[in-house]
Short mmCIF file of C-alpha atoms in Angstrom, two decimals:
data_model
loop_
_atom_site.label_atom_id
_atom_site.label_comp_id
_atom_site.label_asym_id
_atom_site.label_seq_id
_atom_site.Cartn_x
_atom_site.Cartn_y
_atom_site.Cartn_z
CA MET Q 164 -16.57 22.46 -62.58
CA LEU Q 165 -13.34 24.01 -64.23
CA ILE Q 166 -10.41 22.35 -65.39
CA THR Q 167 -7.41 25.37 -65.82
CA SER Q 168 -4.74 22.63 -66.16
CA LEU Q 169 -3.19 20.62 -68.93
CA GLU Q 170 -1.43 17.95 -66.69
CA ASN Q 171 -5.26 16.98 -66.30
CA GLN Q 172 -5.65 13.27 -66.82
CA LYS Q 173 -8.27 13.63 -68.91
CA ILE Q 174 -7.61 16.35 -71.16
CA LYS Q 175 -3.86 14.62 -71.51
CA LYS Q 176 -5.94 11.55 -73.02
CA TYR Q 177 -8.54 13.56 -75.41
CA LEU Q 178 -5.33 15.16 -76.48
CA LYS Q 179 -3.89 12.71 -77.70
CA LEU Q 180 -6.95 11.46 -79.84
CA LYS Q 181 -5.46 14.21 -82.79
CA ASN Q 182 -3.47 11.36 -83.58
CA LYS Q 183 -4.99 8.95 -85.64
CA LYS Q 184 -3.05 6.51 -83.59
CA TYR Q 185 -4.50 6.84 -80.86
CA ARG Q 186 -8.07 7.25 -82.33
CA ASP Q 187 -8.09 3.67 -83.18
CA LEU Q 188 -6.34 2.96 -80.40
CA ASP Q 189 -9.14 4.30 -77.74
CA LYS Q 190 -12.08 4.14 -81.01
CA LEU Q 191 -12.83 8.06 -79.58
CA TYR Q 192 -12.37 11.33 -81.73
CA LEU Q 193 -13.17 14.77 -80.99
CA ILE Q 194 -15.70 17.22 -83.09
CA GLU Q 195 -15.57 20.98 -82.63
CA GLY Q 196 -18.57 23.23 -82.33
CA TYR Q 197 -22.30 23.27 -81.24
CA HIS Q 198 -23.57 22.00 -84.34
CA LEU Q 199 -21.68 18.77 -84.56
CA VAL Q 200 -21.76 18.18 -81.17
CA LYS Q 201 -25.79 18.68 -81.19
CA GLU Q 202 -25.84 15.69 -84.29
CA ALA Q 203 -23.82 13.87 -81.57
CA LEU Q 204 -25.45 14.07 -79.06
CA ASP Q 205 -29.00 12.93 -81.22
CA SER Q 206 -27.37 10.00 -82.60
CA ASN Q 207 -25.78 9.05 -79.07
CA LEU Q 208 -22.42 8.94 -80.11
CA LEU Q 209 -21.68 11.62 -77.54
CA ILE Q 210 -19.65 10.99 -74.51
CA ASP Q 211 -17.88 13.54 -73.04
CA LEU Q 212 -17.97 16.80 -72.69
CA PHE Q 213 -16.37 20.34 -72.49
CA ILE Q 214 -17.51 24.10 -72.47
CA LEU Q 215 -14.64 27.36 -72.69
CA GLU Q 216 -15.46 28.52 -69.20
CA ASN Q 217 -17.79 31.56 -69.31
CA ALA Q 218 -18.96 30.56 -72.84
CA ASN Q 219 -22.71 30.94 -72.74
CA ILE Q 220 -24.35 27.91 -74.15
CA ASN Q 221 -26.67 25.45 -71.71
CA PHE Q 222 -26.37 21.45 -73.17
CA ASN Q 223 -28.49 18.86 -72.11
CA PHE Q 224 -25.43 16.42 -71.33
CA PRO Q 225 -22.77 16.93 -68.11
CA TYR Q 226 -20.03 18.89 -69.04
CA THR Q 227 -16.55 20.19 -67.44
CA PHE Q 228 -16.03 24.04 -67.79
CA VAL Q 229 -12.29 24.30 -68.86
CA THR Q 230 -9.98 27.23 -70.05
CA LYS Q 231 -9.39 28.59 -73.16
CA GLU Q 232 -6.08 28.03 -73.62
CA ILE Q 233 -6.90 24.18 -72.87
CA MET Q 234 -9.79 24.57 -75.53
CA LYS Q 235 -6.76 26.35 -77.84
CA LYS Q 236 -4.91 22.71 -77.93
CA LEU Q 237 -7.70 20.57 -78.08
CA SER Q 238 -9.05 22.79 -81.10
CA SER Q 239 -7.68 22.26 -84.35
CA LEU Q 240 -9.48 25.07 -85.74
CA GLU Q 241 -7.79 28.76 -85.64
CA THR Q 242 -10.42 30.49 -84.38
CA ILE Q 243 -11.54 28.79 -80.84
CA PRO Q 244 -14.80 26.84 -80.68
CA ASP Q 245 -16.84 27.09 -77.44
CA ILE Q 246 -17.72 23.21 -77.26
CA ILE Q 247 -15.54 20.27 -78.28
CA GLY Q 248 -17.02 17.05 -77.89
CA VAL Q 249 -15.69 13.40 -77.51
CA CYS Q 250 -17.76 10.62 -79.30
CA LYS Q 251 -17.10 7.13 -79.82
CA MET Q 252 -17.14 5.55 -83.01
CA LYS Q 253 -19.48 3.53 -84.54
CA ASP Q 254 -19.03 -0.33 -84.27
CA GLU Q 255 -18.46 -1.60 -87.49
CA GLU Q 256 -21.71 -2.96 -89.40
CA LYS Q 257 -22.70 -4.96 -92.38
CA ILE Q 258 -23.44 -3.63 -95.91
CA ARG Q 259 -26.67 -3.27 -95.77
CA GLY Q 260 -29.35 -1.66 -97.92
CA ASN Q 261 -29.56 -1.75 -101.83
CA LYS Q 262 -28.06 1.88 -102.29
CA ILE Q 263 -23.69 1.32 -101.98
CA LEU Q 264 -22.06 3.63 -102.84
CA LEU Q 265 -17.83 2.39 -102.81
CA LEU Q 266 -15.09 4.57 -102.20
CA ASP Q 267 -11.41 3.37 -103.73
CA ASP Q 268 -8.70 5.35 -102.18
CA ILE Q 269 -10.37 9.45 -101.33
CA GLN Q 270 -7.80 11.49 -100.22
CA ASP Q 271 -9.03 14.77 -99.74
CA PRO Q 272 -10.74 15.26 -96.13
CA GLY Q 273 -13.29 17.51 -97.81
CA ASN Q 274 -13.87 15.86 -100.93
CA LEU Q 275 -14.72 12.58 -98.15
CA GLY Q 276 -16.68 14.39 -95.94
CA THR Q 277 -18.82 16.16 -98.33
CA ILE Q 278 -19.39 13.43 -100.21
CA ILE Q 279 -20.66 11.45 -97.05
CA ARG Q 280 -22.80 14.68 -96.41
CA SER Q 281 -24.41 14.31 -100.16
CA SER Q 282 -24.62 9.95 -99.96
CA LEU Q 283 -27.46 11.82 -96.84
CA ALA Q 284 -28.34 13.12 -99.05
CA PHE Q 285 -28.95 10.91 -102.07
CA ASN Q 286 -30.31 7.97 -100.03
CA ILE Q 287 -26.94 5.91 -99.61
CA ASP Q 288 -27.35 3.36 -97.70
CA THR Q 289 -24.03 1.74 -96.91
CA ILE Q 290 -20.38 3.69 -98.06
CA VAL Q 291 -17.55 1.50 -97.59
CA LEU Q 292 -13.88 3.05 -97.69
CA SER Q 293 -11.12 1.59 -99.46
CA LEU Q 294 -8.46 0.19 -97.06
CA LYS Q 295 -5.97 3.54 -98.41
CA THR Q 296 -8.53 5.82 -98.32
CA VAL Q 297 -8.01 9.05 -96.20
CA ASP Q 298 -9.41 8.66 -92.18
CA LEU Q 299 -12.81 8.97 -91.54
CA TYR Q 300 -12.14 10.59 -88.62
CA ASN Q 301 -9.69 13.35 -89.45
CA GLU Q 302 -10.43 16.40 -88.52
CA LYS Q 303 -11.41 17.41 -91.54
CA VAL Q 304 -13.53 15.23 -92.93
CA ILE Q 305 -15.69 15.37 -89.46
CA ARG Q 306 -16.16 19.09 -90.37
CA SER Q 307 -16.88 18.75 -93.84
CA THR Q 308 -19.89 15.65 -92.87
CA GLN Q 309 -21.71 18.68 -91.37
CA GLY Q 310 -22.68 15.81 -88.96
CA MET Q 311 -23.61 13.34 -91.63
CA LEU Q 312 -21.58 10.75 -90.30
CA PHE Q 313 -23.19 9.95 -87.53
CA LYS Q 314 -26.31 9.23 -89.20
CA ILE Q 315 -25.24 6.63 -91.86
CA ASN Q 316 -23.43 3.39 -92.27
CA ILE Q 317 -19.57 3.23 -92.80
CA LEU Q 318 -17.14 0.69 -93.44
CA ARG Q 319 -13.72 0.28 -94.49
CA LYS Q 320 -13.22 -2.33 -96.27
CA ASP Q 321 -10.99 -4.61 -99.20
CA LEU Q 322 -13.13 -3.23 -102.32
CA LYS Q 323 -12.31 -6.06 -105.04
CA GLU Q 324 -13.89 -8.78 -101.88
CA VAL Q 325 -16.37 -6.16 -101.45
CA ILE Q 326 -17.16 -6.04 -104.76
CA SER Q 327 -16.93 -9.90 -105.79
CA ASP Q 328 -20.02 -10.37 -102.59
CA LEU Q 329 -22.35 -7.76 -103.93
CA LYS Q 330 -21.90 -9.45 -107.96
CA LYS Q 331 -23.26 -12.89 -105.88
CA ASN Q 332 -26.17 -10.72 -104.49
CA ASP Q 333 -27.36 -8.53 -108.23
CA TYR Q 334 -26.36 -5.52 -107.36
CA LEU Q 335 -25.44 -3.60 -110.14
CA ILE Q 336 -22.22 -2.16 -110.10
CA LEU Q 337 -21.73 0.45 -111.39
CA GLY Q 338 -18.41 2.67 -112.88
CA THR Q 339 -17.92 6.27 -114.20
CA ASN Q 340 -16.15 5.98 -117.74
CA VAL Q 341 -16.93 8.19 -121.02
CA ILE Q 342 -15.39 5.45 -123.39
CA ASN Q 343 -18.85 3.26 -123.61
CA GLY Q 344 -20.58 4.34 -120.40
CA GLU Q 345 -24.02 5.49 -120.71
CA ASP Q 346 -25.74 9.40 -119.32
CA VAL Q 347 -26.69 8.76 -116.12
CA ARG Q 348 -29.37 10.19 -117.09
CA SER Q 349 -30.50 6.83 -118.68
CA ILE Q 350 -29.48 4.14 -115.63
CA LYS Q 351 -32.42 2.44 -113.99
CA THR Q 352 -31.64 0.31 -110.71
CA ASP Q 353 -33.11 0.44 -107.27
CA LYS Q 354 -30.36 -2.14 -106.56
CA PHE Q 355 -26.36 -0.87 -107.11
CA ALA Q 356 -22.96 -0.52 -106.54
CA LEU Q 357 -21.54 2.70 -107.37
CA ILE Q 358 -17.67 3.12 -107.33
CA MET Q 359 -15.83 6.30 -107.25
CA GLY Q 360 -12.23 6.96 -107.39
CA ASN Q 361 -9.02 8.60 -106.51
CA GLU Q 362 -8.30 12.34 -106.88
CA GLY Q 363 -5.37 12.20 -109.61
CA LYS Q 364 -6.18 8.47 -110.44
CA GLY Q 365 -9.51 7.53 -110.10
CA VAL Q 366 -10.67 4.29 -110.59
CA ASP Q 367 -8.55 0.74 -109.40
CA LEU Q 368 -8.44 -0.83 -112.68
CA GLU Q 369 -8.33 -4.49 -111.68
CA LEU Q 370 -11.63 -2.59 -109.86
CA GLN Q 371 -12.85 -1.00 -113.00
CA GLU Q 372 -12.84 -4.40 -114.96
CA LEU Q 373 -15.69 -5.39 -111.90
CA CYS Q 374 -18.00 -2.96 -113.16
CA ASP Q 375 -21.73 -3.83 -114.41
CA LYS Q 376 -22.13 -1.02 -116.57
CA ASN Q 377 -20.29 3.04 -117.03
CA LEU Q 378 -22.04 5.45 -116.06
CA TYR Q 379 -20.63 9.29 -117.37
CA ILE Q 380 -22.36 12.63 -116.48
CA GLN Q 381 -23.68 15.26 -119.90
CA MET Q 382 -21.25 18.10 -119.54
CA ASN Q 383 -18.83 20.48 -121.94
CA LYS Q 384 -16.16 18.77 -123.71
CA ASP Q 385 -13.70 21.61 -123.14
CA CYS Q 386 -13.93 20.33 -118.67
CA GLU Q 387 -12.28 17.21 -118.23
CA SER Q 388 -13.41 15.98 -115.57
CA LEU Q 389 -15.46 17.09 -112.44
CA ASN Q 390 -14.40 17.30 -108.96
CA VAL Q 391 -14.63 13.91 -107.45
CA SER Q 392 -17.28 14.63 -105.06
CA VAL Q 393 -19.18 17.31 -107.39
CA ALA Q 394 -19.74 13.94 -109.65
CA THR Q 395 -20.46 11.66 -106.71
CA SER Q 396 -23.07 14.16 -105.49
CA ILE Q 397 -24.19 14.49 -109.30
CA LEU Q 398 -24.69 10.36 -109.97
CA LEU Q 399 -25.96 9.49 -106.10
CA TYR Q 400 -28.31 12.39 -106.54
CA GLU Q 401 -29.70 11.21 -110.09
CA LEU Q 402 -29.30 7.59 -109.77
CA SER Q 403 -31.93 9.28 -106.54
CA ARG Q 404 -34.70 10.39 -109.03
CA LYS Q 405 -35.38 6.93 -110.27
CA MET X 206 19.91 29.85 -117.16
CA LEU X 207 19.85 28.62 -113.79
CA ILE X 208 19.42 30.82 -110.84
CA THR X 209 20.47 30.27 -107.25
CA SER X 210 19.79 33.56 -104.76
CA LEU X 211 16.85 34.20 -103.08
CA GLU X 212 18.00 37.65 -103.48
CA ASN X 213 17.59 37.67 -107.84
CA GLN X 214 15.07 40.79 -108.39
CA LYS X 215 12.63 38.68 -110.34
CA ILE X 216 12.79 36.05 -107.82
CA LYS X 217 11.95 38.41 -104.94
CA LYS X 218 9.54 40.68 -107.32
CA TYR X 219 7.72 36.73 -107.96
CA LEU X 220 7.23 35.66 -104.00
CA LYS X 221 5.79 38.90 -102.93
CA LEU X 222 2.92 37.73 -104.80
CA LYS X 223 2.43 35.32 -102.46
CA ASN X 224 0.32 37.91 -100.96
CA LYS X 225 -2.88 39.27 -102.34
CA LYS X 226 -1.51 42.80 -102.14
CA TYR X 227 0.60 42.44 -104.64
CA ARG X 228 -1.12 40.09 -106.91
CA ASP X 229 -3.37 43.14 -107.00
CA LEU X 230 -1.15 45.65 -107.95
CA ASP X 231 1.30 43.73 -110.48
CA LYS X 232 -1.94 41.88 -111.84
CA LEU X 233 0.03 38.55 -112.00
CA TYR X 234 0.21 35.91 -109.83
CA LEU X 235 1.84 32.27 -109.62
CA ILE X 236 0.72 28.38 -110.54
CA GLU X 237 2.24 25.05 -109.92
CA GLY X 238 2.52 22.14 -111.18
CA TYR X 239 2.55 21.47 -115.14
CA HIS X 240 -1.12 20.60 -116.24
CA LEU X 241 -2.11 24.30 -114.41
CA VAL X 242 0.79 25.62 -116.25
CA LYS X 243 0.33 23.68 -119.82
CA GLU X 244 -3.71 25.33 -119.11
CA ALA X 245 -2.33 29.25 -118.66
CA LEU X 246 0.02 28.30 -121.32
CA ASP X 247 -2.55 27.44 -123.34
CA SER X 248 -4.87 30.49 -122.56
CA ASN X 249 -2.06 33.31 -123.88
CA LEU X 250 -1.96 33.75 -119.55
CA LEU X 251 1.09 33.20 -118.73
CA ILE X 252 4.29 35.14 -118.93
CA ASP X 253 7.43 33.65 -117.20
CA LEU X 254 8.13 29.77 -116.15
CA PHE X 255 10.73 28.19 -113.36
CA ILE X 256 11.58 24.00 -113.62
CA LEU X 257 13.03 22.84 -110.84
CA GLU X 258 16.78 21.84 -111.39
CA ASN X 259 17.48 19.09 -112.63
CA ALA X 260 14.07 18.03 -112.95
CA ASN X 261 12.84 16.24 -116.53
CA ILE X 262 10.55 18.28 -118.20
CA ASN X 263 10.41 20.23 -121.31
CA PHE X 264 8.04 23.12 -121.92
CA ASN X 265 7.64 24.99 -125.14
CA PHE X 266 7.97 28.10 -123.69
CA PRO X 267 11.01 30.31 -122.18
CA TYR X 268 11.64 29.42 -118.52
CA THR X 269 14.86 28.78 -115.87
CA PHE X 270 16.27 27.32 -114.04
CA VAL X 271 16.18 27.31 -110.44
CA THR X 272 17.75 25.74 -107.08
CA LYS X 273 15.67 23.20 -104.48
CA GLU X 274 15.04 26.64 -102.37
CA ILE X 275 14.17 28.73 -104.16
CA MET X 276 11.48 26.56 -105.53
CA LYS X 277 10.53 26.13 -102.00
CA LYS X 278 10.00 29.58 -101.56
CA LEU X 279 7.62 30.06 -104.16
CA SER X 280 5.55 27.23 -103.75
CA SER X 281 1.94 26.80 -101.37
CA LEU X 282 2.58 23.55 -100.94
CA GLU X 283 4.00 21.18 -98.63
CA THR X 284 5.33 18.71 -101.35
CA ILE X 285 7.79 21.07 -104.40
CA PRO X 286 6.05 21.08 -107.39
CA ASP X 287 8.43 21.07 -110.69
CA ILE X 288 7.50 23.59 -112.10
CA ILE X 289 5.71 27.20 -111.15
CA GLY X 290 4.14 29.55 -113.69
CA VAL X 291 3.77 33.25 -113.43
CA CYS X 292 0.38 34.25 -114.93
CA LYS X 293 -1.41 38.07 -116.09
CA MET X 294 -4.95 38.60 -114.25
CA LYS X 295 -6.80 39.23 -117.28
CA ASP X 296 -8.50 42.16 -118.29
CA GLU X 297 -12.57 42.79 -116.62
CA GLU X 298 -14.29 42.45 -119.43
CA LYS X 299 -17.95 42.79 -119.02
CA ILE X 300 -21.24 41.01 -118.71
CA ARG X 301 -21.77 38.09 -121.78
CA GLY X 302 -23.64 35.44 -122.53
CA ASN X 303 -26.79 34.20 -121.22
CA LYS X 304 -26.25 31.99 -118.42
CA ILE X 305 -24.70 33.95 -115.71
CA LEU X 306 -23.74 32.78 -112.00
CA LEU X 307 -23.48 35.37 -109.10
CA LEU X 308 -21.24 33.98 -105.63
CA ASP X 309 -22.37 36.02 -102.84
CA ASP X 310 -19.58 35.99 -100.76
CA ILE X 311 -18.85 32.13 -100.81
CA GLN X 312 -15.18 32.49 -98.51
CA ASP X 313 -14.04 28.42 -99.08
CA PRO X 314 -11.02 28.73 -101.63
CA GLY X 315 -11.76 24.66 -102.36
CA ASN X 316 -15.18 25.83 -102.80
CA LEU X 317 -15.10 28.59 -105.38
CA GLY X 318 -12.54 26.80 -107.04
CA THR X 319 -14.50 23.94 -107.49
CA ILE X 320 -17.82 25.72 -107.93
CA ILE X 321 -15.81 27.61 -111.18
CA ARG X 322 -14.87 23.77 -112.48
CA SER X 323 -18.19 23.23 -112.06
CA SER X 324 -19.53 26.51 -114.39
CA LEU X 325 -16.97 25.34 -117.62
CA ALA X 326 -18.59 22.19 -117.54
CA PHE X 327 -21.98 23.55 -117.50
CA ASN X 328 -22.23 26.18 -120.10
CA ILE X 329 -21.50 29.63 -117.24
CA ASP X 330 -21.03 31.92 -119.24
CA THR X 331 -20.17 34.50 -117.26
CA ILE X 332 -19.39 34.38 -113.07
CA VAL X 333 -20.12 37.70 -111.16
CA LEU X 334 -17.72 37.47 -107.57
CA SER X 335 -19.18 39.98 -104.65
CA LEU X 336 -17.45 42.19 -103.26
CA LYS X 337 -15.87 40.15 -100.19
CA THR X 338 -16.13 36.45 -101.71
CA VAL X 339 -12.72 35.47 -101.54
CA ASP X 340 -9.20 35.93 -103.68
CA LEU X 341 -9.95 34.50 -106.64
CA TYR X 342 -5.83 34.84 -107.36
CA ASN X 343 -6.07 32.47 -103.89
CA GLU X 344 -3.37 29.46 -104.50
CA LYS X 345 -6.66 27.16 -103.02
CA VAL X 346 -8.78 28.40 -105.58
CA ILE X 347 -6.42 27.99 -108.85
CA ARG X 348 -5.47 24.42 -107.61
CA SER X 349 -9.60 23.59 -107.06
CA THR X 350 -10.20 25.54 -110.65
CA GLN X 351 -7.60 22.86 -112.17
CA GLY X 352 -7.30 25.58 -114.50
CA MET X 353 -10.46 26.18 -115.42
CA LEU X 354 -10.24 29.90 -114.16
CA PHE X 355 -8.26 31.15 -117.28
CA LYS X 356 -11.07 29.98 -120.37
CA ILE X 357 -14.31 30.94 -118.27
CA ASN X 358 -15.36 35.45 -118.28
CA ILE X 359 -14.59 35.66 -114.34
CA LEU X 360 -15.16 39.68 -112.77
CA ARG X 361 -16.13 41.57 -108.95
CA LYS X 362 -18.64 43.44 -108.06
CA ASP X 363 -21.61 44.74 -105.90
CA LEU X 364 -23.84 41.91 -107.04
CA LYS X 365 -27.09 44.13 -106.15
CA GLU X 366 -26.61 47.04 -109.10
CA VAL X 367 -25.30 43.54 -111.28
CA ILE X 368 -28.60 42.01 -110.84
CA SER X 369 -30.61 45.04 -111.42
CA ASP X 370 -29.05 45.40 -114.92
CA LEU X 371 -29.69 41.72 -114.96
CA LYS X 372 -33.28 43.02 -114.36
CA LYS X 373 -33.59 45.37 -116.98
CA ASN X 374 -32.02 43.48 -119.36
CA ASP X 375 -34.52 39.94 -118.82
CA TYR X 376 -32.30 37.54 -117.38
CA LEU X 377 -34.38 35.76 -115.44
CA ILE X 378 -33.50 35.94 -111.06
CA LEU X 379 -33.13 32.49 -109.71
CA GLY X 380 -32.08 31.97 -105.91
CA THR X 381 -32.69 29.22 -103.69
CA ASN X 382 -34.92 27.88 -101.25
CA VAL X 383 -37.17 25.44 -100.40
CA ILE X 384 -40.24 26.73 -99.21
CA ASN X 385 -42.09 28.33 -102.12
CA GLY X 386 -39.45 26.77 -103.86
CA GLU X 387 -39.29 24.41 -107.39
CA ASP X 388 -37.67 21.81 -108.33
CA VAL X 389 -34.93 22.47 -109.93
CA ARG X 390 -36.02 19.96 -112.82
CA SER X 391 -39.12 21.83 -113.77
CA ILE X 392 -37.55 24.73 -114.81
CA LYS X 393 -37.11 25.48 -118.41
CA THR X 394 -35.36 29.14 -118.42
CA ASP X 395 -32.64 29.91 -121.33
CA LYS X 396 -31.30 33.44 -120.10
CA PHE X 397 -30.79 33.36 -115.92
CA ALA X 398 -28.50 34.71 -113.34
CA LEU X 399 -28.26 31.83 -110.61
CA ILE X 400 -27.45 33.26 -107.06
CA MET X 401 -25.80 31.50 -104.99
CA GLY X 402 -24.84 32.10 -101.03
CA ASN X 403 -22.17 32.00 -98.49
CA GLU X 404 -21.51 29.51 -97.19
CA GLY X 405 -23.75 30.24 -93.25
CA LYS X 406 -24.97 32.63 -93.82
CA GLY X 407 -26.61 32.07 -97.04
CA VAL X 408 -27.88 34.64 -99.66
CA ASP X 409 -28.67 38.34 -98.34
CA LEU X 410 -31.64 38.82 -97.54
CA GLU X 411 -31.88 41.61 -99.92
CA LEU X 412 -30.94 39.97 -102.70
CA GLN X 413 -32.86 36.97 -101.71
CA GLU X 414 -35.97 39.82 -102.46
CA LEU X 415 -34.69 40.18 -105.87
CA CYS X 416 -34.99 36.24 -106.67
CA ASP X 417 -37.47 35.86 -109.35
CA LYS X 418 -37.96 32.35 -108.47
CA ASN X 419 -36.51 29.78 -106.15
CA LEU X 420 -35.28 26.79 -106.90
CA TYR X 421 -34.67 23.34 -105.05
CA ILE X 422 -32.63 20.40 -105.30
CA GLN X 423 -35.39 17.29 -104.33
CA MET X 424 -33.42 15.59 -101.74
CA ASN X 425 -33.78 13.56 -98.11
CA LYS X 426 -35.32 15.37 -95.81
CA ASP X 427 -32.80 14.12 -92.92
CA CYS X 428 -30.10 16.46 -94.35
CA GLU X 429 -30.94 19.93 -94.08
CA SER X 430 -28.25 20.69 -96.41
CA LEU X 431 -25.38 19.87 -98.84
CA ASN X 432 -21.98 21.39 -99.73
CA VAL X 433 -22.66 24.74 -101.36
CA SER X 434 -20.46 23.70 -104.44
CA VAL X 435 -22.47 20.88 -104.25
CA ALA X 436 -25.66 22.69 -104.46
CA THR X 437 -24.13 24.88 -107.14
CA SER X 438 -23.12 22.41 -109.31
CA ILE X 439 -25.85 20.39 -109.69
CA LEU X 440 -28.24 23.27 -110.20
CA LEU X 441 -26.20 24.81 -112.93
CA TYR X 442 -26.15 20.41 -114.25
CA GLU X 443 -30.31 21.11 -114.54
CA LEU X 444 -30.44 23.72 -115.72
CA SER X 445 -27.59 22.68 -118.96
CA ARG X 446 -29.63 20.46 -119.46
CA LYS X 447 -32.54 22.48 -120.85
#
């Protein structure tokens, strides 16, 4: 089947998913390109699929061909993809596992996506996004995760409440601070929650006070700080090596 | 002094710097925001300075006020900055130092900027960009470096020739490959050149063959790879700890 009209009901519905309001309402979002669609299918999250007419793609999932005009409207990329999928959001689960990452108001979509990708690499069990962290289903976030968002437990919650619960359950709450901090390489813990903060402001002061320990990454003193996705990745890398 | 006209000769000249062609011709580029301008001044690279009329900024360098309209035209940001500087490019120097990073066709400006920032943090002496790597003076690259590009020696050269020279001078040439690779934590070297590749294609095959050793980062097998700026940062972090 080939859809040629932008007035098609399905297409009209899915075009709205470019807007966060409708993503949240329908619990659906769009993903672009073969790699992401493949990962979503493998994770049983794919619910609909569109392929560019005449594209040489074979996919083991029911799909509909669409014209270049429709693909262009659905896409948020400059170069139109051959394939676009519609995914359902996962039901929010509870915090599980012993290795938790708390993200306090991360604003840049690329940073959030990259952090999610690294979290899978370094064995994080649950990521909790603060209420003001950038939307998980923003197209740039999804692209930067390289599909790893399908494979990891991600919630959105008030971090103060979360930390209070975690403390009752004996998680070591880890912050980042050079002053009074310890070199991350010297920390040994199997049950922790690491808090990372906003690109400009860092971690909220109230949350900082709830930390049991502060970590730092040994580096050249001429460099004030690292990009937050890099700093998070190095800390998780070190914590995964215990 | 206040400039109010977009027809002002200086403004007309500097507006052209938003285009790579004119940046290369004039050996000049624009930087936005207080932090970057301050870093450029400290590195003696600032040659001209514009401040938004009525902005409450005091700067220890001769400056001209401009209208909001002019600032908006000069800026590449959605939120207009209070301050924009004009910088001169540094003269290309030679490769110096014992810790070299070679970047083979990095395409994403954010990745290049982040890698430059991490390179300073982890004591890299010289970065060599391949001929097809994204422009160093792209506004997103500059923003992502957080001013660290002023403090590190960066060249653009054909990497094959560079590696051939480095080999003659006893640098250990390091690539990244899980197959036949060694855990980066086990490598000890004080004189090396690490090659990192393009986001999609990785390192050019011809260059791969010139590597003396391949490194890998220990991670969860469900994760195929890390973002290139994250991978580079972790490798440099480890190599800086020897």
